[in-house]
Tab-separated table of C-alpha atoms in Angstrom:
chain	number	residue	atom	x	y	z
A	17	MET	CA	-48.224	-88.993	-39.082
A	18	VAL	CA	-51.598	-90.844	-38.567
A	19	VAL	CA	-54.271	-88.822	-40.233
A	20	GLN	CA	-57.862	-89.975	-40.833
A	21	GLN	CA	-60.838	-88.274	-41.607
A	22	TYR	CA	-64.788	-88.645	-39.402
A	23	ARG	CA	-67.747	-87.149	-39.972
A	24	ASP	CA	-71.350	-87.057	-38.362
A	25	GLY	CA	-74.440	-85.035	-39.376
A	26	GLY	CA	-74.944	-81.744	-38.305
A	27	GLY	CA	-73.816	-78.636	-38.032
A	28	ALA	CA	-74.198	-75.309	-35.890
A	29	ARG	CA	-76.702	-72.851	-36.335
A	30	ALA	CA	-76.896	-69.717	-35.238
A	31	ALA	CA	-78.289	-68.638	-31.707
A	32	ARG	CA	-78.850	-66.191	-29.379
A	33	ALA	CA	-75.874	-64.060	-27.876
A	34	LEU	CA	-73.826	-63.806	-24.857
A	35	ALA	CA	-73.668	-61.391	-23.387
A	36	VAL	CA	-69.396	-61.070	-22.319
A	37	ALA	CA	-69.574	-62.202	-19.028
A	38	GLY	CA	-68.517	-65.482	-17.791
A	39	VAL	CA	-64.650	-64.993	-17.883
A	40	ILE	CA	-63.916	-61.372	-19.077
A	41	ALA	CA	-66.594	-60.720	-15.890
A	42	VAL	CA	-64.841	-63.142	-13.561
A	43	THR	CA	-61.636	-61.286	-14.268
A	44	ALA	CA	-62.728	-57.905	-13.479
A	45	GLY	CA	-64.216	-58.982	-9.924
A	46	CYS	CA	-67.687	-59.021	-11.027
A	47	VAL	CA	-69.890	-62.977	-12.072
A	48	GLY	CA	-72.042	-61.806	-14.597
A	49	GLY	CA	-76.038	-63.987	-13.316
A	50	GLY	CA	-76.359	-65.342	-10.327
A	51	GLY	CA	-68.601	-96.976	-19.656
A	52	GLY	CA	-68.477	-98.032	-21.779
A	53	GLY	CA	-66.191	-101.388	-23.148
A	54	GLY	CA	-64.380	-101.294	-26.511
A	55	GLY	CA	-61.865	-103.558	-27.998
A	56	SER	CA	-58.519	-104.989	-25.903
A	57	ASP	CA	-55.348	-105.220	-26.756
A	58	GLY	CA	-54.929	-108.462	-25.848
A	59	SER	CA	-53.633	-106.832	-21.984
A	60	GLY	CA	-56.703	-105.622	-20.562
A	61	GLN	CA	-56.261	-101.941	-22.699
A	62	ARG	CA	-58.698	-100.397	-24.807
A	63	ALA	CA	-57.093	-100.342	-28.470
A	64	VAL	CA	-58.040	-96.712	-28.701
A	65	ALA	CA	-56.074	-96.150	-31.761
A	66	ALA	CA	-58.231	-99.138	-33.853
A	67	GLU	CA	-60.977	-97.613	-31.919
A	68	ARG	CA	-63.971	-94.971	-34.611
A	69	PRO	CA	-62.645	-91.682	-33.093
A	70	LEU	CA	-66.697	-90.796	-32.642
A	71	ASP	CA	-67.092	-94.055	-30.457
A	72	VAL	CA	-63.710	-93.460	-28.656
A	73	LEU	CA	-65.428	-89.924	-27.692
A	74	GLY	CA	-68.332	-90.463	-27.064
A	75	ARG	CA	-67.234	-93.082	-24.194
A	76	ALA	CA	-64.543	-91.335	-23.266
A	77	ALA	CA	-67.124	-89.441	-20.449
A	78	GLY	CA	-68.472	-92.302	-18.465
A	79	VAL	CA	-64.629	-93.619	-18.985
A	80	LEU	CA	-63.516	-91.458	-16.539
A	81	ALA	CA	-66.838	-91.875	-14.232
A	82	GLU	CA	-65.375	-96.201	-14.211
A	83	THR	CA	-62.543	-94.022	-13.133
A	84	GLY	CA	-63.980	-92.279	-10.249
A	85	GLY	CA	-61.340	-89.329	-8.791
A	86	ALA	CA	-58.165	-87.303	-10.541
A	87	GLU	CA	-56.178	-84.426	-10.215
A	88	ALA	CA	-56.394	-81.549	-12.547
A	89	ARG	CA	-54.452	-78.777	-14.141
A	90	THR	CA	-57.084	-76.149	-16.047
A	91	SER	CA	-56.421	-72.715	-17.888
A	92	MET	CA	-59.433	-70.399	-19.936
A	93	GLU	CA	-57.505	-67.582	-21.792
A	94	THR	CA	-58.967	-65.777	-23.369
A	95	ALA	CA	-58.460	-62.363	-25.657
A	96	ALA	CA	-60.444	-58.666	-26.295
A	97	GLY	CA	-59.731	-55.402	-27.672
A	98	GLY	CA	-56.202	-56.949	-27.559
A	99	THR	CA	-55.745	-58.521	-24.107
A	100	ARG	CA	-55.143	-60.914	-23.149
A	101	VAL	CA	-55.697	-62.915	-19.497
A	102	THR	CA	-55.286	-66.682	-18.471
A	103	ILE	CA	-56.388	-67.837	-14.791
A	104	ARG	CA	-55.558	-71.758	-13.717
A	105	GLY	CA	-56.620	-73.715	-11.448
A	106	GLU	CA	-55.842	-76.718	-9.549
A	107	GLY	CA	-57.395	-79.338	-7.817
A	108	THR	CA	-58.946	-82.624	-7.316
A	109	TYR	CA	-62.064	-83.572	-9.535
A	110	ASP	CA	-64.680	-86.886	-9.050
A	111	PHE	CA	-66.386	-88.327	-12.171
A	112	ARG	CA	-68.638	-90.276	-9.798
A	113	LYS	CA	-70.286	-87.665	-8.589
A	114	GLN	CA	-69.494	-84.839	-10.028
A	115	MET	CA	-67.728	-82.792	-7.614
A	116	GLY	CA	-64.754	-81.786	-7.383
A	117	ARG	CA	-62.304	-78.730	-5.694
A	118	LEU	CA	-60.245	-76.728	-7.369
A	119	LYS	CA	-57.935	-73.292	-6.709
A	120	VAL	CA	-58.712	-70.613	-9.800
A	121	VAL	CA	-55.323	-67.540	-9.528
A	122	LEU	CA	-56.952	-64.553	-11.137
A	123	PRO	CA	-53.953	-62.634	-13.152
A	124	THR	CA	-52.982	-59.649	-10.867
A	125	ASP	CA	-53.399	-56.703	-13.645
A	126	ALA	CA	-57.014	-58.262	-14.281
A	127	ALA	CA	-57.013	-59.224	-10.000
A	128	GLY	CA	-56.891	-55.903	-9.840
A	129	ALA	CA	-54.315	-56.008	-6.195
A	130	ASP	CA	-51.312	-57.758	-5.562
A	131	ASP	CA	-52.317	-59.255	-3.069
A	132	ARG	CA	-55.514	-61.190	-4.120
A	133	ARG	CA	-56.371	-64.392	-2.505
A	134	PRO	CA	-57.029	-67.804	-4.641
A	135	ILE	CA	-60.370	-67.547	-5.259
A	136	THR	CA	-62.211	-71.594	-3.980
A	137	GLU	CA	-64.743	-72.709	-6.036
A	138	LEU	CA	-66.052	-75.917	-5.874
A	139	LEU	CA	-68.032	-77.796	-8.833
A	140	ALA	CA	-70.592	-79.586	-8.027
A	141	PRO	CA	-73.989	-80.697	-10.643
A	142	GLY	CA	-76.163	-77.848	-11.396
A	143	ALA	CA	-74.365	-75.063	-8.892
A	144	LEU	CA	-70.056	-73.499	-8.165
A	145	TYR	CA	-69.677	-72.224	-4.814
A	146	MET	CA	-67.813	-69.081	-4.395
A	147	LYS	CA	-65.093	-68.074	-1.332
A	148	ASN	CA	-62.689	-65.048	-1.611
A	149	ARG	CA	-65.485	-64.234	-4.065
A	150	GLY	CA	-64.005	-60.299	-3.756
A	151	ALA	CA	-67.052	-58.042	-4.758
A	152	GLY	CA	-68.344	-56.859	-1.544
A	153	VAL	CA	-68.413	-60.564	-0.730
A	154	PRO	CA	-67.520	-61.161	3.240
A	155	ASP	CA	-64.191	-63.079	3.748
A	156	ASP	CA	-65.363	-66.419	5.204
A	157	LYS	CA	-69.055	-66.920	3.249
A	158	TRP	CA	-69.440	-68.610	0.344
A	159	VAL	CA	-71.544	-67.891	-3.551
A	160	ARG	CA	-73.170	-69.984	-4.499
A	161	ILE	CA	-74.206	-70.382	-8.051
A	162	ASP	CA	-77.002	-72.066	-10.284
A	163	THR	CA	-74.655	-73.108	-12.785
A	164	THR	CA	-78.264	-74.482	-15.502
A	165	ALA	CA	-79.508	-70.765	-14.931
A	166	LEU	CA	-76.212	-69.350	-16.109
A	167	GLU	CA	-76.697	-68.535	-20.355
A	168	ASP	CA	-73.141	-70.583	-20.633
A	169	GLY	CA	-74.130	-73.535	-18.169
A	170	ASN	CA	-70.227	-72.347	-16.602
A	171	LEU	CA	-68.264	-73.601	-19.724
A	172	VAL	CA	-66.734	-70.405	-18.306
A	173	THR	CA	-68.501	-68.229	-15.926
A	174	GLY	CA	-65.551	-69.752	-12.883
A	175	GLY	CA	-61.915	-68.958	-14.919
A	176	VAL	CA	-62.433	-72.851	-14.948
A	177	THR	CA	-64.585	-75.334	-17.444
A	178	ASP	CA	-66.892	-77.645	-14.654
A	179	PRO	CA	-64.118	-82.017	-16.022
A	180	MET	CA	-67.140	-84.244	-16.702
A	181	ALA	CA	-68.801	-81.010	-18.889
A	182	ALA	CA	-65.568	-80.828	-20.775
A	183	ALA	CA	-66.009	-84.811	-21.248
A	184	GLU	CA	-68.925	-84.831	-22.033
A	185	LEU	CA	-69.220	-81.840	-24.795
A	186	LEU	CA	-67.578	-84.847	-26.210
A	187	ARG	CA	-70.345	-86.922	-26.642
A	188	GLY	CA	-71.331	-83.978	-29.183
A	189	ALA	CA	-68.391	-84.596	-31.570
A	190	GLY	CA	-69.525	-84.789	-35.265
A	191	ASP	CA	-66.314	-83.663	-37.507
A	192	VAL	CA	-63.610	-85.125	-36.022
A	193	THR	CA	-60.128	-86.535	-37.386
A	194	TYR	CA	-57.489	-88.519	-35.610
A	195	MET	CA	-53.815	-86.854	-35.653
A	196	GLY	CA	-52.203	-90.337	-34.502
A	197	GLU	CA	-49.900	-91.039	-31.466
A	198	SER	CA	-48.562	-88.438	-29.547
A	199	GLU	CA	-46.336	-88.217	-25.509
A	200	LEU	CA	-47.986	-86.154	-22.721
A	201	ALA	CA	-46.138	-86.255	-19.360
A	202	GLY	CA	-44.713	-89.339	-20.718
A	203	VAL	CA	-47.708	-91.396	-21.575
A	204	THR	CA	-48.607	-92.555	-24.533
A	205	VAL	CA	-51.815	-90.964	-25.980
A	206	HIS	CA	-54.435	-90.553	-29.035
A	207	HIS	CA	-55.381	-87.239	-30.373
A	208	TYR	CA	-58.655	-85.919	-31.070
A	209	ARG	CA	-59.658	-82.896	-33.332
A	210	GLY	CA	-62.698	-81.538	-34.288
A	211	VAL	CA	-65.855	-79.622	-33.555
A	212	ALA	CA	-68.735	-80.700	-30.818
A	213	ASP	CA	-71.487	-79.024	-30.885
A	214	LEU	CA	-73.749	-77.823	-27.966
A	215	ASN	CA	-77.255	-79.168	-28.706
A	216	ARG	CA	-76.349	-82.366	-29.463
A	217	ALA	CA	-74.048	-82.769	-26.116
A	218	ALA	CA	-76.659	-81.751	-24.262
A	219	ARG	CA	-78.452	-84.533	-25.540
A	220	ALA	CA	-76.521	-86.891	-24.940
A	221	ALA	CA	-75.268	-85.641	-21.746
A	222	SER	CA	-75.331	-87.634	-18.031
A	223	PRO	CA	-78.893	-85.978	-16.450
A	224	GLN	CA	-76.421	-84.611	-13.843
A	225	SER	CA	-75.119	-82.329	-16.284
A	226	ARG	CA	-77.435	-82.112	-18.575
A	227	GLY	CA	-78.623	-79.067	-17.064
A	228	ALA	CA	-75.358	-76.441	-17.771
A	229	LEU	CA	-75.186	-77.935	-21.029
A	230	SER	CA	-78.387	-77.690	-22.039
A	231	ALA	CA	-78.296	-73.707	-21.209
A	232	ALA	CA	-74.674	-73.059	-22.766
A	233	ALA	CA	-75.889	-74.734	-25.556
A	234	LYS	CA	-78.422	-71.023	-25.750
A	235	GLY	CA	-76.665	-68.352	-24.885
A	236	PHE	CA	-72.761	-69.642	-27.338
A	237	SER	CA	-72.631	-67.330	-29.800
A	238	LYS	CA	-71.891	-70.300	-32.291
A	239	ASP	CA	-73.202	-74.126	-31.121
A	240	ALA	CA	-70.061	-75.318	-32.427
A	241	VAL	CA	-66.790	-75.920	-29.950
A	242	PRO	CA	-63.674	-76.947	-31.708
A	243	PHE	CA	-61.991	-79.254	-29.300
A	244	ASP	CA	-58.229	-80.810	-29.834
A	245	ALA	CA	-58.603	-84.164	-27.212
A	246	TYR	CA	-56.315	-86.544	-26.231
A	247	LEU	CA	-56.854	-90.469	-24.901
A	248	ASP	CA	-54.620	-92.674	-23.199
A	249	GLU	CA	-54.457	-96.343	-24.512
A	250	GLU	CA	-57.158	-97.074	-21.083
A	251	GLY	CA	-59.179	-94.981	-22.973
A	252	ARG	CA	-58.716	-91.724	-20.045
A	253	LEU	CA	-58.847	-88.150	-20.835
A	254	ARG	CA	-56.433	-86.447	-20.058
A	255	LYS	CA	-55.749	-83.708	-22.082
A	256	VAL	CA	-58.957	-81.414	-23.440
A	257	ARG	CA	-59.351	-78.104	-25.236
A	258	HIS	CA	-62.198	-76.304	-26.098
A	259	ARG	CA	-62.627	-72.684	-28.091
A	260	PHE	CA	-65.169	-71.280	-27.041
A	261	SER	CA	-66.768	-67.568	-28.334
A	262	PHE	CA	-69.249	-65.147	-27.367
A	263	ALA	CA	-71.035	-62.266	-29.501
A	264	SER	CA	-69.019	-59.179	-28.300
A	265	GLU	CA	-72.109	-56.072	-25.422
A	266	GLY	CA	-72.288	-53.457	-28.006
A	267	ARG	CA	-70.894	-55.425	-31.022
A	268	GLU	CA	-73.172	-56.814	-33.008
A	269	THR	CA	-69.777	-58.326	-35.486
A	270	ALA	CA	-67.399	-59.271	-32.989
A	271	GLU	CA	-66.403	-62.261	-31.203
A	272	VAL	CA	-64.937	-63.907	-28.255
A	273	THR	CA	-62.530	-66.532	-28.466
A	274	VAL	CA	-62.151	-67.611	-24.693
A	275	VAL	CA	-59.772	-71.182	-24.973
A	276	SER	CA	-60.055	-73.677	-21.894
A	277	THR	CA	-57.509	-76.703	-21.363
A	278	LEU	CA	-58.474	-79.619	-18.567
A	279	LEU	CA	-55.555	-81.443	-18.059
A	280	LEU	CA	-56.270	-84.765	-16.115
A	281	TYR	CA	-53.645	-87.280	-14.008
A	282	GLY	CA	-52.746	-89.773	-10.408
A	283	PHE	CA	-56.170	-91.638	-11.577
A	284	GLY	CA	-57.600	-92.750	-8.448
A	285	ALA	CA	-57.072	-89.895	-6.655
A	286	PRO	CA	-59.569	-89.627	-2.834
A	287	VAL	CA	-61.766	-86.372	-3.838
A	288	THR	CA	-63.088	-84.838	-0.518
A	289	VAL	CA	-65.800	-82.078	-0.601
A	290	THR	CA	-68.131	-80.790	1.907
A	291	LEU	CA	-70.341	-78.306	0.268
A	292	PRO	CA	-70.799	-75.200	2.453
A	293	ASP	CA	-73.716	-74.695	4.934
A	294	ASP	CA	-77.377	-72.485	4.087
A	295	ASP	CA	-75.861	-70.129	7.411
A	296	ASP	CA	-72.461	-69.813	5.478
A	297	ILE	CA	-74.282	-68.750	1.575
A	298	TYR	CA	-74.059	-64.954	1.155
A	299	THR	CA	-77.115	-63.531	-0.083
A	300	GLY	CA	-76.785	-59.824	0.313
A	301	GLU	CA	-76.316	-57.606	-3.320
A	302	ILE	CA	-73.062	-58.874	-4.906
A	303	ARG	CA	-71.126	-55.212	-5.965
A	304	GLN	CA	-71.011	-55.543	-9.252
A	305	GLY	CA	-67.650	-54.502	-11.563
């Protein structure tokens, strides 16, 4: 295995602690808060292995935008107080429009009911829409959340990291190790392991993602986000795993780690997302868990 180390200046800074909301609040049934060029190998594919890893990762979001739509599977795992909870999602995402539709399934023990229906989530720039939300919200209504107002920028609140935000985070990579080639679902991929800086990613992000990432840079207990990213020969992100850290509410020294994993496949898939009308959005009180 070829391992190469690459560094870029900068480091994590201490930020104000984020109360444990996000994925923990979702599992409890309550929400906390409202391409780039590159070289070619002669066959039309980018020879990503021969490129500087920081360049490959910095271009990943742009490559996805060129690709358009894709199918996505997500998982988000958190461990707190000896309890491990995993939330799973599946759907499609349009990287050009930065819009997607996902079905998110909560664990039975976290939802508190065996017949809990999946939550439908619509992802859009600056907004998250949720249906089958529970917590007193009528079944035919949507909840709209301004992701730029969330302390985590919706990197974990909805139980899903927005796929474009996950890719944009790689723009903040500053300490990367190339781990070599591997295979993922029959596709040759290049594995990069490193640490992304939330502030750097927010500054380099597209305008649609910048607000949410800037909010996350202020809200997480650490700006440094360790990641493992797997890109194919064309520079398309196939899999990425991020590890986010929260300061545990009421315990200054304790931290909660949330591991978010995104799998992308079926590139070019058609994506249809219709945002709800104002009349379909719930404006009443949401019962807190």
